[in-house]
mmCIF file of C-alpha atoms in Angstrom:
data_model
loop_
_atom_site.group_PDB
_atom_site.id
_atom_site.type_symbol
_atom_site.label_atom_id
_atom_site.label_comp_id
_atom_site.label_asym_id
_atom_site.label_seq_id
_atom_site.Cartn_x
_atom_site.Cartn_y
_atom_site.Cartn_z
ATOM 1 C CA UNK N 1 13.171 8.194 -52.067
ATOM 2 C CA UNK N 2 16.132 6.336 -50.578
ATOM 3 C CA UNK N 3 16.150 5.453 -46.894
ATOM 4 C CA UNK N 4 19.512 4.846 -45.278
ATOM 5 C CA UNK N 5 19.522 2.598 -42.266
ATOM 6 C CA UNK N 6 22.203 2.761 -39.648
ATOM 7 C CA UNK N 7 24.069 -0.536 -39.361
ATOM 8 C CA UNK N 8 23.796 -1.831 -35.819
ATOM 9 C CA UNK N 9 27.122 -3.068 -34.403
ATOM 10 C CA UNK N 10 25.668 -6.305 -33.060
ATOM 11 C CA UNK N 11 23.841 -7.453 -36.232
ATOM 12 C CA UNK N 12 26.772 -9.458 -37.640
ATOM 13 C CA UNK N 13 27.211 -11.250 -34.336
ATOM 14 C CA UNK N 14 23.590 -12.022 -33.562
ATOM 15 C CA UNK N 15 22.638 -13.091 -37.082
ATOM 16 C CA UNK N 16 25.917 -14.848 -37.920
ATOM 17 C CA UNK N 17 24.984 -17.807 -40.133
ATOM 18 C CA UNK N 18 27.494 -20.037 -38.394
ATOM 19 C CA UNK N 19 25.661 -19.672 -35.070
ATOM 20 C CA UNK N 20 22.944 -22.078 -33.969
ATOM 21 C CA UNK N 21 19.528 -20.568 -34.856
ATOM 22 C CA UNK N 22 18.054 -20.821 -31.335
ATOM 23 C CA UNK N 23 21.222 -19.186 -29.959
ATOM 24 C CA UNK N 24 20.681 -16.308 -32.398
ATOM 25 C CA UNK N 25 17.108 -15.773 -31.215
ATOM 26 C CA UNK N 26 18.098 -15.687 -27.525
ATOM 27 C CA UNK N 27 20.914 -13.230 -28.338
ATOM 28 C CA UNK N 28 18.511 -11.022 -30.282
ATOM 29 C CA UNK N 29 16.096 -11.006 -27.334
ATOM 30 C CA UNK N 30 18.984 -10.275 -24.948
ATOM 31 C CA UNK N 31 20.297 -7.365 -27.051
ATOM 32 C CA UNK N 32 16.794 -5.861 -27.084
ATOM 33 C CA UNK N 33 16.286 -6.479 -23.354
ATOM 34 C CA UNK N 34 13.269 -8.682 -24.046
ATOM 35 C CA UNK N 35 14.148 -11.892 -22.173
ATOM 36 C CA UNK N 36 11.713 -12.531 -19.329
ATOM 37 C CA UNK N 37 14.095 -11.898 -16.444
ATOM 38 C CA UNK N 38 12.865 -11.979 -12.853
ATOM 39 C CA UNK N 39 13.078 -8.181 -12.764
ATOM 40 C CA UNK N 40 10.721 -7.887 -15.768
ATOM 41 C CA UNK N 41 8.394 -10.559 -14.400
ATOM 42 C CA UNK N 42 8.193 -8.770 -11.046
ATOM 43 C CA UNK N 43 7.271 -5.487 -12.773
ATOM 44 C CA UNK N 44 4.480 -7.357 -14.555
ATOM 45 C CA UNK N 45 3.281 -8.792 -11.237
ATOM 46 C CA UNK N 46 4.039 -12.372 -12.305
ATOM 47 C CA UNK N 47 6.562 -13.141 -9.573
ATOM 48 C CA UNK N 48 7.155 -11.664 -6.149
ATOM 49 C CA UNK N 49 10.944 -11.463 -6.154
ATOM 50 C CA UNK N 50 13.525 -10.266 -8.669
ATOM 51 C CA UNK N 51 16.528 -12.005 -7.104
ATOM 52 C CA UNK N 52 18.846 -13.793 -9.547
ATOM 53 C CA UNK N 53 18.099 -17.508 -9.626
ATOM 54 C CA UNK N 54 21.737 -18.344 -10.331
ATOM 55 C CA UNK N 55 23.685 -16.369 -7.709
ATOM 56 C CA UNK N 56 20.790 -15.579 -5.346
ATOM 57 C CA UNK N 57 22.338 -12.239 -4.387
ATOM 58 C CA UNK N 58 21.499 -9.552 -6.983
ATOM 59 C CA UNK N 59 18.492 -8.448 -8.997
ATOM 60 C CA UNK N 60 18.089 -10.571 -12.141
ATOM 61 C CA UNK N 61 18.324 -8.017 -14.955
ATOM 62 C CA UNK N 62 19.800 -8.337 -18.439
ATOM 63 C CA UNK N 63 23.070 -6.603 -17.479
ATOM 64 C CA UNK N 64 23.352 -8.780 -14.379
ATOM 65 C CA UNK N 65 22.782 -12.064 -16.228
ATOM 66 C CA UNK N 66 25.044 -11.048 -19.140
ATOM 67 C CA UNK N 67 27.819 -10.729 -17.586
ATOM 68 C CA UNK N 68 27.786 -9.121 -14.138
ATOM 69 C CA UNK N 69 26.652 -12.264 -12.283
ATOM 70 C CA UNK N 70 29.623 -14.121 -10.789
ATOM 71 C CA UNK N 71 28.459 -17.335 -12.512
ATOM 72 C CA UNK N 72 28.089 -15.838 -15.992
ATOM 73 C CA UNK N 73 31.354 -13.927 -15.533
ATOM 74 C CA UNK N 74 33.143 -17.212 -14.749
ATOM 75 C CA UNK N 75 31.547 -18.930 -17.775
ATOM 76 C CA UNK N 76 32.576 -16.057 -20.019
ATOM 77 C CA UNK N 77 36.125 -16.178 -18.641
ATOM 78 C CA UNK N 78 36.391 -19.895 -19.525
ATOM 79 C CA UNK N 79 35.188 -19.208 -23.070
ATOM 80 C CA UNK N 80 37.541 -16.228 -23.475
ATOM 81 C CA UNK N 81 40.495 -18.302 -22.251
ATOM 82 C CA UNK N 82 39.592 -21.070 -24.708
ATOM 83 C CA UNK N 83 39.316 -18.675 -27.659
ATOM 84 C CA UNK N 84 42.142 -16.291 -26.770
ATOM 85 C CA UNK N 85 39.917 -13.250 -26.222
ATOM 86 C CA UNK N 86 41.479 -10.661 -23.873
ATOM 87 C CA UNK N 87 40.350 -10.918 -20.255
ATOM 88 C CA UNK N 88 39.483 -7.226 -19.808
ATOM 89 C CA UNK N 89 36.413 -7.479 -22.071
ATOM 90 C CA UNK N 90 33.471 -8.176 -19.772
ATOM 91 C CA UNK N 91 30.250 -7.350 -21.634
ATOM 92 C CA UNK N 92 28.508 -8.479 -24.812
ATOM 93 C CA UNK N 93 29.013 -5.331 -26.896
ATOM 94 C CA UNK N 94 32.677 -5.214 -25.905
ATOM 95 C CA UNK N 95 33.114 -8.776 -27.148
ATOM 96 C CA UNK N 96 31.385 -7.959 -30.421
ATOM 97 C CA UNK N 97 33.487 -4.834 -30.991
ATOM 98 C CA UNK N 98 36.689 -6.751 -30.214
ATOM 99 C CA UNK N 99 35.801 -9.506 -32.695
ATOM 100 C CA UNK N 100 34.842 -6.944 -35.375
ATOM 101 C CA UNK N 101 37.784 -4.581 -35.012
ATOM 102 C CA UNK N 102 40.630 -6.137 -33.026
ATOM 103 C CA UNK N 103 40.492 -9.843 -33.842
ATOM 104 C CA UNK N 104 43.159 -10.666 -36.411
ATOM 105 C CA UNK N 105 41.391 -13.764 -37.734
ATOM 106 C CA UNK N 106 39.814 -14.501 -41.085
ATOM 107 C CA UNK N 107 36.105 -14.035 -41.782
ATOM 108 C CA UNK N 108 35.554 -17.692 -40.909
ATOM 109 C CA UNK N 109 37.472 -17.355 -37.623
ATOM 110 C CA UNK N 110 35.356 -14.341 -36.682
ATOM 111 C CA UNK N 111 32.223 -16.369 -37.408
ATOM 112 C CA UNK N 112 33.490 -19.041 -35.020
ATOM 113 C CA UNK N 113 34.015 -16.392 -32.330
ATOM 114 C CA UNK N 114 30.508 -14.974 -32.894
ATOM 115 C CA UNK N 115 29.145 -18.520 -32.677
ATOM 116 C CA UNK N 116 30.873 -18.981 -29.317
ATOM 117 C CA UNK N 117 29.610 -15.655 -27.942
ATOM 118 C CA UNK N 118 26.060 -16.543 -28.982
ATOM 119 C CA UNK N 119 26.470 -19.991 -27.429
ATOM 120 C CA UNK N 120 27.586 -18.601 -24.060
ATOM 121 C CA UNK N 121 24.626 -16.185 -23.960
ATOM 122 C CA UNK N 122 22.275 -19.058 -24.784
ATOM 123 C CA UNK N 123 23.936 -21.325 -22.197
ATOM 124 C CA UNK N 124 23.540 -18.746 -19.429
ATOM 125 C CA UNK N 125 19.858 -18.303 -20.273
ATOM 126 C CA UNK N 126 19.536 -22.099 -20.277
ATOM 127 C CA UNK N 127 21.185 -22.300 -16.826
ATOM 128 C CA UNK N 128 18.829 -19.594 -15.573
ATOM 129 C CA UNK N 129 15.841 -21.624 -16.778
ATOM 130 C CA UNK N 130 17.292 -24.802 -15.256
ATOM 131 C CA UNK N 131 17.500 -22.927 -11.944
ATOM 132 C CA UNK N 132 13.910 -21.715 -12.343
ATOM 133 C CA UNK N 133 12.256 -24.976 -13.343
ATOM 134 C CA UNK N 134 14.475 -27.630 -11.712
ATOM 135 C CA UNK N 135 16.103 -25.684 -8.876
ATOM 136 C CA UNK N 136 19.508 -26.744 -10.202
ATOM 137 C CA UNK N 137 22.533 -24.687 -11.239
ATOM 138 C CA UNK N 138 25.169 -26.738 -13.097
ATOM 139 C CA UNK N 139 28.844 -26.063 -12.489
ATOM 140 C CA UNK N 140 30.678 -23.455 -14.539
ATOM 141 C CA UNK N 141 32.780 -26.262 -16.029
ATOM 142 C CA UNK N 142 29.636 -28.123 -17.121
ATOM 143 C CA UNK N 143 28.280 -24.984 -18.802
ATOM 144 C CA UNK N 144 31.628 -24.288 -20.470
ATOM 145 C CA UNK N 145 31.725 -27.849 -21.839
ATOM 146 C CA UNK N 146 28.194 -27.359 -23.203
ATOM 147 C CA UNK N 147 29.262 -24.121 -24.941
ATOM 148 C CA UNK N 148 32.421 -25.675 -26.352
ATOM 149 C CA UNK N 149 30.603 -28.755 -27.651
ATOM 150 C CA UNK N 150 27.843 -26.603 -29.185
ATOM 151 C CA UNK N 151 30.434 -24.561 -31.068
ATOM 152 C CA UNK N 152 32.387 -27.618 -32.222
ATOM 153 C CA UNK N 153 29.236 -29.417 -33.377
ATOM 154 C CA UNK N 154 28.007 -26.376 -35.274
ATOM 155 C CA UNK N 155 31.350 -25.668 -36.948
ATOM 156 C CA UNK N 156 31.636 -29.289 -38.056
ATOM 157 C CA UNK N 157 28.124 -29.087 -39.588
ATOM 158 C CA UNK N 158 28.825 -26.072 -41.771
ATOM 159 C CA UNK N 159 31.290 -25.801 -44.645
ATOM 160 C CA UNK N 160 34.860 -25.947 -43.491
ATOM 161 C CA UNK N 161 37.272 -23.512 -45.162
ATOM 162 C CA UNK N 162 39.979 -24.756 -47.523
ATOM 163 C CA UNK N 163 42.696 -22.535 -46.066
ATOM 164 C CA UNK N 164 45.493 -24.477 -44.354
ATOM 165 C CA UNK N 165 45.975 -21.645 -41.861
ATOM 166 C CA UNK N 166 42.331 -21.739 -40.777
ATOM 167 C CA UNK N 167 42.342 -25.547 -40.670
ATOM 168 C CA UNK N 168 45.398 -25.413 -38.404
ATOM 169 C CA UNK N 169 43.724 -22.777 -36.186
ATOM 170 C CA UNK N 170 40.633 -24.986 -35.878
ATOM 171 C CA UNK N 171 42.714 -28.014 -34.920
ATOM 172 C CA UNK N 172 44.892 -26.157 -32.404
ATOM 173 C CA UNK N 173 42.359 -23.790 -30.859
ATOM 174 C CA UNK N 174 38.800 -24.977 -31.331
ATOM 175 C CA UNK N 175 38.733 -28.744 -31.731
ATOM 176 C CA UNK N 176 41.086 -29.398 -28.803
#
């Protein structure tokens, strides 16, 4: 008996080997709606309010945190500008589909883009936890710099491609 499994569109992005392992885990939890947002915690009776800790104006749900919140939207915009991803894409699955089907880069370049998307999801969850535990929300620029440095550090740790075109792309786009 042969069982055929449907390939999930986000698998390549979440489990991309170029991405930082803890970023992958947070993305996997986010895709499955399993992060302990204030909305979930309120339903469990653990907290009394579901208001977003970052913007303090909407309910903290997965869709809100990733990327309806004005803060996460601004962080995502910085990352998209840095990487040359079109501005009209405003949610995780849209980003993944664009990288898979519309991005004209090599396999390695797509891995770099997946790494960046995972890093921004992780960074937003990190900011949310910073707001929860330390009552502090860093600036969008600070979070963007964290994402950018995480991607650069990770890419420099893994095997760099031999292709001159990809090397040039890295120098001009990523390592700037």
